[in-house]
mmCIF file of C-alpha atoms and ligand atoms in Angstrom:
data_model
loop_
_atom_site.group_PDB
_atom_site.id
_atom_site.type_symbol
_atom_site.label_atom_id
_atom_site.label_comp_id
_atom_site.label_asym_id
_atom_site.label_seq_id
_atom_site.Cartn_x
_atom_site.Cartn_y
_atom_site.Cartn_z
ATOM 1 C CA MET A 1 121.195 108.179 82.434
ATOM 2 C CA LEU A 2 121.340 109.604 85.920
ATOM 3 C CA ASN A 3 118.279 108.773 88.007
ATOM 4 C CA ARG A 4 115.954 111.572 89.063
ATOM 5 C CA GLY A 5 117.163 111.726 92.679
ATOM 6 C CA VAL A 6 120.763 112.117 91.574
ATOM 7 C CA GLN A 7 119.773 114.733 88.983
ATOM 8 C CA GLU A 8 117.956 116.755 91.632
ATOM 9 C CA GLU A 9 120.863 116.565 94.022
ATOM 10 C CA LEU A 10 123.339 117.650 91.350
ATOM 11 C CA LEU A 11 121.091 120.550 90.312
ATOM 12 C CA GLU A 12 120.988 121.624 93.968
ATOM 13 C CA ARG A 13 124.779 121.390 94.077
ATOM 14 C CA GLY A 14 124.999 123.920 91.243
ATOM 15 C CA TYR A 15 125.165 121.872 88.057
ATOM 16 C CA SER A 16 123.395 123.170 84.952
ATOM 17 C CA ARG A 17 121.205 120.744 82.993
ATOM 18 C CA ARG A 18 123.842 120.719 80.242
ATOM 19 C CA GLN A 19 126.515 119.668 82.725
ATOM 20 C CA LEU A 20 124.292 116.831 83.932
ATOM 21 C CA GLY A 21 124.420 115.434 80.402
ATOM 22 C CA ARG A 22 128.203 115.542 80.497
ATOM 23 C CA VAL A 23 128.314 113.839 83.880
ATOM 24 C CA ALA A 24 125.948 111.111 82.650
ATOM 25 C CA ALA A 25 128.110 110.609 79.570
ATOM 26 C CA LEU A 26 131.280 110.362 81.648
ATOM 27 C CA LEU A 27 129.772 107.975 84.120
ATOM 28 C CA GLY A 28 128.136 105.880 81.435
ATOM 29 C CA THR A 29 131.063 105.370 79.116
ATOM 30 C CA GLY A 30 134.112 106.316 81.127
ATOM 31 C CA ALA A 31 135.369 107.964 77.970
ATOM 32 C CA ALA A 32 133.475 111.195 77.400
ATOM 33 C CA VAL A 33 135.736 114.212 77.391
ATOM 34 C CA ALA A 34 134.821 117.859 77.487
ATOM 35 C CA SER A 35 136.314 119.705 74.572
ATOM 36 C CA GLY A 36 139.760 120.946 75.464
ATOM 37 C CA ALA A 37 140.091 118.717 78.542
ATOM 38 C CA ALA A 38 143.009 116.440 77.806
ATOM 39 C CA PRO A 39 144.202 113.798 78.209
ATOM 40 C CA ALA A 40 141.027 111.752 78.022
ATOM 41 C CA PHE A 41 139.796 109.793 81.015
ATOM 42 C CA GLY A 42 140.605 106.182 80.427
ATOM 43 C CA GLN A 43 144.043 106.942 79.067
ATOM 44 C CA SER A 44 147.068 106.092 81.108
ATOM 45 C CA GLN A 45 148.389 109.074 83.040
ATOM 46 C CA ALA A 46 151.914 107.775 82.875
ATOM 47 C CA ALA A 47 153.987 108.698 79.847
ATOM 48 C CA LYS A 48 154.172 105.802 77.412
ATOM 49 C CA ALA A 49 157.154 103.609 78.167
ATOM 50 C CA VAL A 50 159.758 103.804 75.412
ATOM 51 C CA ALA A 51 160.801 100.266 74.463
ATOM 52 C CA GLY A 52 164.387 99.468 75.380
ATOM 53 C CA ALA A 53 164.878 102.534 77.601
ATOM 54 C CA ILE A 54 165.568 102.305 81.323
ATOM 55 C CA GLN A 55 162.185 103.051 82.924
ATOM 56 C CA ILE A 56 162.578 105.485 85.778
ATOM 57 C CA GLY A 57 159.759 107.808 84.783
ATOM 58 C CA ALA A 58 156.470 106.438 86.100
ATOM 59 C CA ASN A 59 157.161 105.861 89.814
ATOM 60 C CA GLU A 60 156.750 102.134 89.352
ATOM 61 C CA CYS A 61 158.664 99.640 91.448
ATOM 62 C CA TRP A 62 161.835 98.298 89.835
ATOM 63 C CA THR A 63 160.739 94.745 90.573
ATOM 64 C CA GLY A 64 157.551 92.668 90.742
ATOM 65 C CA PRO A 65 155.328 91.346 93.546
ATOM 66 C CA PHE A 66 156.810 89.561 96.566
ATOM 67 C CA PRO A 67 157.275 85.786 96.160
ATOM 68 C CA ALA A 68 154.280 85.043 98.425
ATOM 69 C CA GLY A 69 152.077 87.294 96.271
ATOM 70 C CA GLN A 70 153.293 85.756 93.017
ATOM 71 C CA ALA A 71 152.638 82.257 94.333
ATOM 72 C CA ALA A 72 149.092 83.162 95.462
ATOM 73 C CA ALA A 73 148.308 84.789 92.090
ATOM 74 C CA ALA A 74 149.719 81.844 90.130
ATOM 75 C CA LYS A 75 147.730 79.388 92.213
ATOM 76 C CA ILE A 76 144.405 81.057 91.571
ATOM 77 C CA VAL A 77 144.777 81.222 87.780
ATOM 78 C CA ALA A 78 143.468 77.648 87.466
ATOM 79 C CA GLN A 79 140.221 78.809 89.127
ATOM 80 C CA GLY A 80 139.816 81.744 86.752
ATOM 81 C CA ASN A 81 136.414 80.422 85.719
ATOM 82 C CA ARG A 82 135.006 81.598 89.095
ATOM 83 C CA TYR A 83 134.255 85.229 89.960
ATOM 84 C CA ASP A 84 135.514 84.732 93.510
ATOM 85 C CA PRO A 85 136.581 81.093 94.051
ATOM 86 C CA ASP A 86 136.960 80.955 97.804
ATOM 87 C CA GLY A 87 135.982 84.305 99.290
ATOM 88 C CA GLU A 88 139.252 85.902 98.098
ATOM 89 C CA ARG A 89 137.887 89.428 98.200
ATOM 90 C CA GLU A 90 136.724 88.939 101.777
ATOM 91 C CA LYS A 91 140.136 87.529 102.720
ATOM 92 C CA LEU A 92 141.794 90.652 101.326
ATOM 93 C CA ILE A 93 139.470 92.959 103.281
ATOM 94 C CA LYS A 94 139.988 90.954 106.498
ATOM 95 C CA THR A 95 143.759 91.042 106.033
ATOM 96 C CA VAL A 96 143.789 94.793 105.457
ATOM 97 C CA ALA A 97 141.469 95.342 108.444
ATOM 98 C CA MET A 98 143.817 93.376 110.678
ATOM 99 C CA VAL A 99 146.990 95.140 109.482
ATOM 100 C CA GLU A 100 145.500 98.650 109.509
ATOM 101 C CA LYS A 101 143.374 98.116 112.642
ATOM 102 C CA LEU A 102 140.256 99.319 110.814
ATOM 103 C CA PRO A 103 136.705 97.932 110.758
ATOM 104 C CA GLU A 104 136.087 95.825 107.643
ATOM 105 C CA SER A 105 133.131 98.068 106.821
ATOM 106 C CA HIS A 106 135.556 100.948 106.245
ATOM 107 C CA ILE A 107 137.654 99.201 103.583
ATOM 108 C CA LEU A 108 136.999 98.983 99.861
ATOM 109 C CA ALA A 109 139.244 97.409 97.226
ATOM 110 C CA TRP A 110 139.517 98.874 93.730
ATOM 111 C CA PRO A 111 141.346 98.129 90.499
ATOM 112 C CA GLY A 112 144.125 100.572 91.413
ATOM 113 C CA SER A 113 143.600 103.933 93.084
ATOM 114 C CA GLY A 114 143.130 106.026 89.944
ATOM 115 C CA ASP A 115 139.389 105.277 89.890
ATOM 116 C CA PRO A 116 138.639 106.238 93.502
ATOM 117 C CA LEU A 117 140.797 109.352 93.139
ATOM 118 C CA VAL A 118 138.832 110.681 90.169
ATOM 119 C CA ARG A 119 135.565 109.360 91.614
ATOM 120 C CA THR A 120 136.166 111.315 94.818
ATOM 121 C CA VAL A 121 136.475 114.556 92.854
ATOM 122 C CA ILE A 122 133.324 113.766 90.894
ATOM 123 C CA SER A 123 131.415 112.824 94.047
ATOM 124 C CA PHE A 124 132.355 115.729 96.287
ATOM 125 C CA CYS A 125 133.117 118.625 93.927
ATOM 126 C CA SER A 126 130.798 120.545 91.634
ATOM 127 C CA PRO A 127 130.738 123.922 89.874
ATOM 128 C CA THR A 128 130.077 125.516 93.282
ATOM 129 C CA LYS A 129 132.250 123.192 95.394
ATOM 130 C CA GLY A 130 135.886 123.396 94.449
ATOM 131 C CA LEU A 131 138.976 121.264 94.759
ATOM 132 C CA VAL A 132 142.056 122.399 96.696
ATOM 133 C CA THR A 133 145.450 120.719 96.263
ATOM 134 C CA PRO A 134 149.087 121.565 96.751
ATOM 135 C CA ASP A 135 151.178 122.334 93.666
ATOM 136 C CA PRO A 136 153.042 120.357 92.464
ATOM 137 C CA THR A 137 151.079 117.191 93.108
ATOM 138 C CA PHE A 138 149.622 114.217 91.205
ATOM 139 C CA GLU A 139 147.497 115.833 88.506
ATOM 140 C CA ALA A 140 144.657 113.311 88.037
ATOM 141 C CA ALA A 141 142.401 115.242 90.426
ATOM 142 C CA TRP A 142 143.079 118.494 88.538
ATOM 143 C CA ARG A 143 141.873 116.973 85.291
ATOM 144 C CA ALA A 144 138.700 115.617 86.898
ATOM 145 C CA ALA A 145 137.939 119.047 88.414
ATOM 146 C CA ALA A 146 138.538 120.753 85.051
ATOM 147 C CA TRP A 147 136.177 118.326 83.385
ATOM 148 C CA LEU A 148 133.470 118.984 85.976
ATOM 149 C CA GLY A 149 133.914 122.731 85.812
ATOM 150 C CA ALA A 150 134.727 122.718 89.540
ATOM 151 C CA PRO A 151 136.898 125.614 90.762
ATOM 152 C CA LEU A 152 140.474 124.485 91.344
ATOM 153 C CA ALA A 153 142.862 126.116 93.825
ATOM 154 C CA LYS A 154 146.489 125.000 93.530
ATOM 155 C CA VAL A 155 148.526 126.039 96.554
ATOM 156 C CA PRO A 156 152.289 126.295 95.962
ATOM 157 C CA MET A 157 154.457 124.011 98.085
ATOM 158 C CA ALA A 158 157.720 125.233 99.542
ATOM 159 C CA GLN A 159 160.568 123.098 98.195
ATOM 160 C CA GLY A 160 161.470 120.355 100.648
ATOM 161 C CA LYS A 161 158.187 120.671 102.562
ATOM 162 C CA GLY A 162 154.787 118.958 102.643
ATOM 163 C CA ALA A 163 151.452 120.627 101.947
ATOM 164 C CA ASP A 164 150.778 124.059 103.469
ATOM 165 C CA VAL A 165 147.426 123.161 105.016
ATOM 166 C CA LYS A 166 146.629 126.653 106.326
ATOM 167 C CA ALA A 167 147.193 128.139 102.877
ATOM 168 C CA MET A 168 145.062 125.358 101.402
ATOM 169 C CA LEU A 169 142.109 126.238 103.598
ATOM 170 C CA ALA A 170 142.597 129.966 102.960
ATOM 171 C CA ALA A 171 142.681 129.335 99.192
ATOM 172 C CA ASN A 172 139.076 128.098 99.298
ATOM 173 C CA PRO A 173 137.402 128.005 102.718
ATOM 174 C CA ASN A 174 134.258 126.531 101.109
ATOM 175 C CA ALA A 175 135.670 123.742 98.948
ATOM 176 C CA GLY A 176 134.104 120.328 98.393
ATOM 177 C CA LEU A 177 137.375 118.396 98.520
ATOM 178 C CA TYR A 178 140.874 118.966 99.932
ATOM 179 C CA TYR A 179 143.493 116.587 98.495
ATOM 180 C CA ILE A 180 146.810 115.777 100.152
ATOM 181 C CA CYS A 181 149.213 113.219 98.746
ATOM 182 C CA SER A 182 151.705 112.147 101.433
ATOM 183 C CA PRO A 183 154.447 111.322 100.602
ATOM 184 C CA ASN A 184 153.661 113.670 97.752
ATOM 185 C CA ASN A 185 154.042 112.793 94.102
ATOM 186 C CA PRO A 186 156.322 114.274 92.699
ATOM 187 C CA THR A 187 158.307 115.758 95.621
ATOM 188 C CA GLY A 188 158.271 112.721 97.918
ATOM 189 C CA THR A 189 157.741 115.082 100.854
ATOM 190 C CA VAL A 190 155.560 114.093 103.787
ATOM 191 C CA THR A 191 152.830 116.293 105.268
ATOM 192 C CA PRO A 192 152.946 115.835 109.074
ATOM 193 C CA LEU A 193 149.924 114.081 110.569
ATOM 194 C CA ALA A 194 149.373 117.063 112.859
ATOM 195 C CA ASP A 195 148.831 119.243 109.765
ATOM 196 C CA ILE A 196 146.485 116.699 108.224
ATOM 197 C CA GLU A 197 144.530 116.566 111.470
ATOM 198 C CA TRP A 198 144.392 120.362 111.542
ATOM 199 C CA LEU A 199 142.912 120.490 108.065
ATOM 200 C CA ALA A 200 140.375 117.773 108.926
ATOM 201 C CA ALA A 201 139.305 119.731 112.001
ATOM 202 C CA ASN A 202 139.189 123.167 110.372
ATOM 203 C CA LYS A 203 137.809 122.550 106.879
ATOM 204 C CA PRO A 204 134.076 123.103 106.347
ATOM 205 C CA ALA A 205 132.043 120.301 107.950
ATOM 206 C CA ASP A 206 130.527 119.208 104.637
ATOM 207 C CA ALA A 207 133.872 119.035 102.808
ATOM 208 C CA VAL A 208 135.871 115.827 102.393
ATOM 209 C CA LEU A 209 139.594 115.395 102.981
ATOM 210 C CA LEU A 210 141.319 112.843 100.744
ATOM 211 C CA VAL A 211 144.724 111.617 101.893
ATOM 212 C CA ASP A 212 146.490 109.750 99.095
ATOM 213 C CA GLU A 213 149.062 107.393 100.618
ATOM 214 C CA ALA A 214 150.210 105.754 97.361
ATOM 215 C CA TYR A 215 153.859 106.011 98.461
ATOM 216 C CA LEU A 216 153.446 105.467 102.210
ATOM 217 C CA HIS A 217 155.196 102.078 102.361
ATOM 218 C CA PHE A 218 158.359 103.576 100.885
ATOM 219 C CA SER A 219 158.589 105.967 103.854
ATOM 220 C CA GLU A 220 158.435 105.422 107.568
ATOM 221 C CA ALA A 221 155.838 108.141 107.992
ATOM 222 C CA PRO A 222 152.800 107.207 110.100
ATOM 223 C CA SER A 223 149.536 106.636 108.237
ATOM 224 C CA ALA A 224 146.428 108.813 108.473
ATOM 225 C CA ALA A 225 144.297 105.647 108.251
ATOM 226 C CA TYR A 226 142.962 106.066 111.800
ATOM 227 C CA LEU A 227 141.264 109.306 110.693
ATOM 228 C CA ALA A 228 139.108 107.261 108.323
ATOM 229 C CA ALA A 229 137.829 105.324 111.334
ATOM 230 C CA THR A 230 137.436 108.205 113.756
ATOM 231 C CA ARG A 231 135.938 110.778 111.376
ATOM 232 C CA LYS A 232 133.116 110.705 108.831
ATOM 233 C CA ASP A 233 134.736 113.096 106.348
ATOM 234 C CA VAL A 234 138.194 111.652 105.628
ATOM 235 C CA ILE A 235 139.146 109.151 102.916
ATOM 236 C CA VAL A 236 142.579 107.530 102.978
ATOM 237 C CA MET A 237 143.728 105.905 99.760
ATOM 238 C CA ARG A 238 146.383 103.279 99.016
ATOM 239 C CA THR A 239 147.660 101.473 95.961
ATOM 240 C CA PHE A 240 149.537 98.235 95.345
ATOM 241 C CA SER A 241 151.138 99.839 92.264
ATOM 242 C CA LYS A 242 154.196 101.187 94.085
ATOM 243 C CA LEU A 243 156.148 99.281 96.767
ATOM 244 C CA PHE A 244 154.097 96.111 96.179
ATOM 245 C CA GLY A 245 155.200 96.075 92.528
ATOM 246 C CA MET A 246 151.696 95.427 91.172
ATOM 247 C CA ALA A 247 151.072 98.431 88.872
ATOM 248 C CA GLY A 248 150.016 96.252 85.949
ATOM 249 C CA MET A 249 147.932 93.923 88.128
ATOM 250 C CA ARG A 250 145.671 96.786 89.325
ATOM 251 C CA LEU A 251 144.731 96.877 93.001
ATOM 252 C CA GLY A 252 144.031 99.788 95.318
ATOM 253 C CA LEU A 253 142.213 100.513 98.571
ATOM 254 C CA THR A 254 140.145 103.230 100.176
ATOM 255 C CA PHE A 255 139.515 103.583 103.900
ATOM 256 C CA SER A 256 136.489 105.649 104.889
ATOM 257 C CA ASP A 257 133.194 105.770 106.702
ATOM 258 C CA PRO A 258 130.610 103.584 104.886
ATOM 259 C CA ALA A 259 128.392 106.638 104.312
ATOM 260 C CA LEU A 260 131.181 108.224 102.233
ATOM 261 C CA GLN A 261 131.548 104.979 100.287
ATOM 262 C CA GLN A 262 127.835 105.159 99.485
ATOM 263 C CA ARG A 263 128.187 108.696 98.178
ATOM 264 C CA MET A 264 130.934 107.467 95.835
ATOM 265 C CA MET A 265 128.773 104.597 94.599
ATOM 266 C CA ARG A 266 125.890 106.323 92.927
ATOM 267 C CA TYR A 267 127.158 104.996 89.609
ATOM 268 C CA ASP A 268 128.480 101.479 88.914
ATOM 269 C CA GLY A 269 130.691 101.480 91.991
ATOM 270 C CA PHE A 270 129.863 98.019 93.173
ATOM 271 C CA GLN A 271 130.699 96.671 89.737
ATOM 272 C CA VAL A 272 134.129 98.220 90.098
ATOM 273 C CA THR A 273 134.806 97.113 93.664
ATOM 274 C CA GLY A 274 132.848 93.871 93.688
ATOM 275 C CA THR A 275 134.443 91.994 90.813
ATOM 276 C CA LEU A 276 138.172 92.544 90.866
ATOM 277 C CA PRO A 277 140.690 90.312 89.072
ATOM 278 C CA MET A 278 141.275 87.440 91.486
ATOM 279 C CA THR A 279 144.973 87.274 90.585
ATOM 280 C CA ALA A 280 145.411 90.822 91.916
ATOM 281 C CA VAL A 281 143.233 90.193 94.985
ATOM 282 C CA ALA A 282 145.056 86.990 95.950
ATOM 283 C CA CYS A 283 148.455 88.569 95.302
ATOM 284 C CA GLY A 284 147.610 91.691 97.319
ATOM 285 C CA ALA A 285 146.235 89.743 100.282
ATOM 286 C CA ALA A 286 149.332 87.538 100.441
ATOM 287 C CA ALA A 287 151.712 90.503 100.051
ATOM 288 C CA TYR A 288 150.095 92.757 102.652
ATOM 289 C CA THR A 289 151.398 90.844 105.637
ATOM 290 C CA GLN A 290 154.961 90.332 104.347
ATOM 291 C CA THR A 291 156.463 92.835 106.747
ATOM 292 C CA ALA A 292 160.047 91.594 106.317
ATOM 293 C CA ASP A 293 159.795 91.909 102.509
ATOM 294 C CA ILE A 294 158.225 95.371 102.828
ATOM 295 C CA LYS A 295 161.015 96.524 105.113
ATOM 296 C CA ALA A 296 163.755 95.052 102.929
ATOM 297 C CA ARG A 297 162.358 96.594 99.753
ATOM 298 C CA ARG A 298 162.024 99.981 101.434
ATOM 299 C CA ALA A 299 165.614 99.774 102.712
ATOM 300 C CA GLU A 300 166.880 98.821 99.245
ATOM 301 C CA MET A 301 165.072 101.790 97.690
ATOM 302 C CA VAL A 302 166.311 104.240 100.342
ATOM 303 C CA ALA A 303 169.931 103.075 99.922
ATOM 304 C CA THR A 304 169.725 103.422 96.127
ATOM 305 C CA ARG A 305 167.990 106.793 96.349
ATOM 306 C CA GLU A 306 170.532 108.208 98.789
ATOM 307 C CA ALA A 307 173.517 106.864 96.784
ATOM 308 C CA THR A 308 172.126 108.440 93.602
ATOM 309 C CA ILE A 309 171.445 111.770 95.309
ATOM 310 C CA ALA A 310 174.958 111.743 96.810
ATOM 311 C CA TRP A 311 176.472 111.154 93.351
ATOM 312 C CA LEU A 312 174.376 113.920 91.755
ATOM 313 C CA THR A 313 175.225 116.371 94.524
ATOM 314 C CA LYS A 314 178.916 115.649 94.137
ATOM 315 C CA ARG A 315 178.546 116.169 90.377
ATOM 316 C CA GLY A 316 177.126 119.634 91.135
ATOM 317 C CA VAL A 317 173.531 118.722 90.259
ATOM 318 C CA LYS A 318 170.891 120.249 92.540
ATOM 319 C CA VAL A 319 168.462 117.753 94.078
ATOM 320 C CA LEU A 320 165.452 119.075 95.977
ATOM 321 C CA PRO A 321 165.542 117.980 99.622
ATOM 322 C CA GLY A 322 163.070 115.993 101.666
ATOM 323 C CA SER A 323 161.943 113.054 99.550
ATOM 324 C CA GLU A 324 160.713 110.055 101.515
ATOM 325 C CA GLY A 325 159.307 108.330 98.426
ATOM 326 C CA ASN A 326 160.722 106.282 95.543
ATOM 327 C CA MET A 327 161.341 109.481 93.582
ATOM 328 C CA PHE A 328 163.213 112.732 93.860
ATOM 329 C CA MET A 329 163.263 116.002 91.980
ATOM 330 C CA VAL A 330 166.255 117.469 90.201
ATOM 331 C CA ASP A 331 166.632 121.164 89.422
ATOM 332 C CA TRP A 332 168.523 121.019 86.124
ATOM 333 C CA GLN A 333 168.761 124.856 86.053
ATOM 334 C CA LYS A 334 167.425 124.755 82.496
ATOM 335 C CA PRO A 335 164.124 123.559 81.016
ATOM 336 C CA ALA A 336 163.576 120.110 82.531
ATOM 337 C CA LYS A 337 161.872 118.926 79.333
ATOM 338 C CA GLU A 338 165.152 119.431 77.436
ATOM 339 C CA VAL A 339 167.089 117.281 79.892
ATOM 340 C CA GLN A 340 164.329 114.661 79.861
ATOM 341 C CA ALA A 341 164.620 114.453 76.036
ATOM 342 C CA ALA A 342 168.429 114.346 76.136
ATOM 343 C CA LEU A 343 168.409 111.527 78.691
ATOM 344 C CA LEU A 344 165.890 109.594 76.623
ATOM 345 C CA ALA A 345 168.201 109.930 73.626
ATOM 346 C CA ASN A 346 170.734 108.197 75.888
ATOM 347 C CA GLY A 347 168.367 105.362 76.740
ATOM 348 C CA VAL A 348 167.052 106.605 80.094
ATOM 349 C CA GLN A 349 163.404 107.616 80.490
ATOM 350 C CA ILE A 350 162.937 109.899 83.499
ATOM 351 C CA GLY A 351 159.703 111.530 84.685
ATOM 352 C CA ARG A 352 157.921 114.704 83.742
ATOM 353 C CA SER A 353 158.082 118.244 85.105
ATOM 354 C CA TRP A 354 155.356 120.464 86.554
ATOM 355 C CA ALA A 355 154.520 123.969 85.232
ATOM 356 C CA ILE A 356 155.143 125.553 88.646
ATOM 357 C CA TRP A 357 158.849 124.527 88.559
ATOM 358 C CA PRO A 358 159.799 124.295 84.871
ATOM 359 C CA THR A 359 163.480 123.574 85.491
ATOM 360 C CA VAL A 360 162.719 120.735 87.898
ATOM 361 C CA GLY A 361 162.044 117.164 86.766
ATOM 362 C CA ARG A 362 161.030 113.981 88.580
ATOM 363 C CA VAL A 363 163.212 110.892 88.679
ATOM 364 C CA THR A 364 161.926 107.535 89.943
ATOM 365 C CA VAL A 365 164.290 105.378 91.983
ATOM 366 C CA GLY A 366 164.947 102.212 89.991
ATOM 367 C CA SER A 367 167.285 99.326 90.785
ATOM 368 C CA ALA A 368 170.881 100.089 91.788
ATOM 369 C CA ASP A 369 172.047 99.149 88.282
ATOM 370 C CA GLU A 370 169.420 101.338 86.627
ATOM 371 C CA MET A 371 170.443 104.291 88.763
ATOM 372 C CA LYS A 372 174.102 103.766 87.888
ATOM 373 C CA ALA A 373 173.123 103.873 84.194
ATOM 374 C CA PHE A 374 171.131 107.030 84.930
ATOM 375 C CA CYS A 375 174.202 108.675 86.507
ATOM 376 C CA VAL A 376 176.339 107.773 83.482
ATOM 377 C CA ALA A 377 173.718 109.277 81.158
ATOM 378 C CA VAL A 378 173.442 112.435 83.301
ATOM 379 C CA ASP A 379 177.192 112.884 83.162
ATOM 380 C CA LYS A 380 177.149 112.534 79.386
ATOM 381 C CA VAL A 381 174.224 114.898 78.880
ATOM 382 C CA LEU A 382 175.605 117.600 81.174
ATOM 383 C CA THR A 383 179.097 117.352 79.686
ATOM 384 C CA ALA A 384 177.828 117.600 76.089
HETATM 385 C C1 LIG B 401 149.785 109.853 94.070
HETATM 386 C C2 LIG B 401 149.173 108.838 93.196
HETATM 387 N N1 LIG B 401 147.922 108.469 93.432
HETATM 388 C C3 LIG B 401 147.308 107.555 92.667
HETATM 389 C C4 LIG B 401 147.964 106.973 91.606
HETATM 390 C C5 LIG B 401 147.208 105.988 90.779
HETATM 391 O O1 LIG B 401 147.854 104.790 90.694
HETATM 392 P P1 LIG B 401 147.098 103.412 90.492
HETATM 393 O O2 LIG B 401 145.843 103.679 89.732
HETATM 394 O O3 LIG B 401 148.067 102.576 89.737
HETATM 395 O O4 LIG B 401 146.813 102.885 91.866
HETATM 396 C C6 LIG B 401 149.281 107.338 91.317
HETATM 397 C C7 LIG B 401 150.017 106.745 90.177
HETATM 398 O O5 LIG B 401 151.130 107.064 89.866
HETATM 399 C C8 LIG B 401 149.900 108.296 92.139
HETATM 400 O O6 LIG B 401 151.153 108.703 91.936
#
């Protein structure tokens, strides 16, 4: 049940009484789904991994956590009887604050970033306050907006570019939430900080800007984190699922003004952020300061990505320009779903495509060996 104060606020924000029931059901169980809204919340957004296939479809890292992170996680297993054996959560927050130069009060840790992403939509959008995103982008926010009945404006991206922030504002000058993923999933393109700042300064004062930096460590792009400290209406989000190789361990971060955190916590938030798996917390805290490992892993990914793109280009395959992430997009010049299926039949599982560009599919950068196997499979599929 939603308490009376929350009900009143939601009614003021434009919800009908029937929609309040749906919100309560979603927040209570995490599993309620409006008819027709699929896939269900609670299901993995990544396509199911096909056993035995080379996994370059879900933007995971090709390898696991750094040695320092693995050692810290292994060490804490013996103290698994304690919720938080030695202030581990606090150590993580202090470490992140030091690295990001943010006040501790502005940092929250989550079990991955999927929860705060969807939670942000639910907290700041409503049937009268829409969501604006580029297209293509990570779709989780779209599904949350559809579930809420919040208007959704998808603003086409130019190939090779970041988000068109002016077009985003024009698409809905009265939205509740503007979402920018930079580097963007699936294009890997970066939205310049100057554009992000412009949107923060020009959006309506009561709207929130969410900057999803899931792939930031794979690029050398500067972070928007400072905006979370200098403004009261910007949330910057990170995950340990990508470069840190911790997708299955579940750890993410948000940076924002504490008042925004409160607005995201009107339902069970402190349960979610207060009691995280200590293995993930200890691993994340130890990994966050491993700057040499971060740099080396980024360099390895960039070298593999560029070698793969060079091979594809030489083979006459069109790769979209501008990726700074651990993924790139290929224009197969025919339905991307067909190529995805043909590659899977050859033991390589690549990523999905987006409706806006049906001939274009996403490929995650795996290890050098995995990408060589991918090239062999591409050659076979295109020759057939
Ligand atoms: C852009 C973006 N944001 C958020 C997420 C959520 O990831 P996680 O919940 O593992 O942190 C993903 C996962 O692929 C993503 O691509």
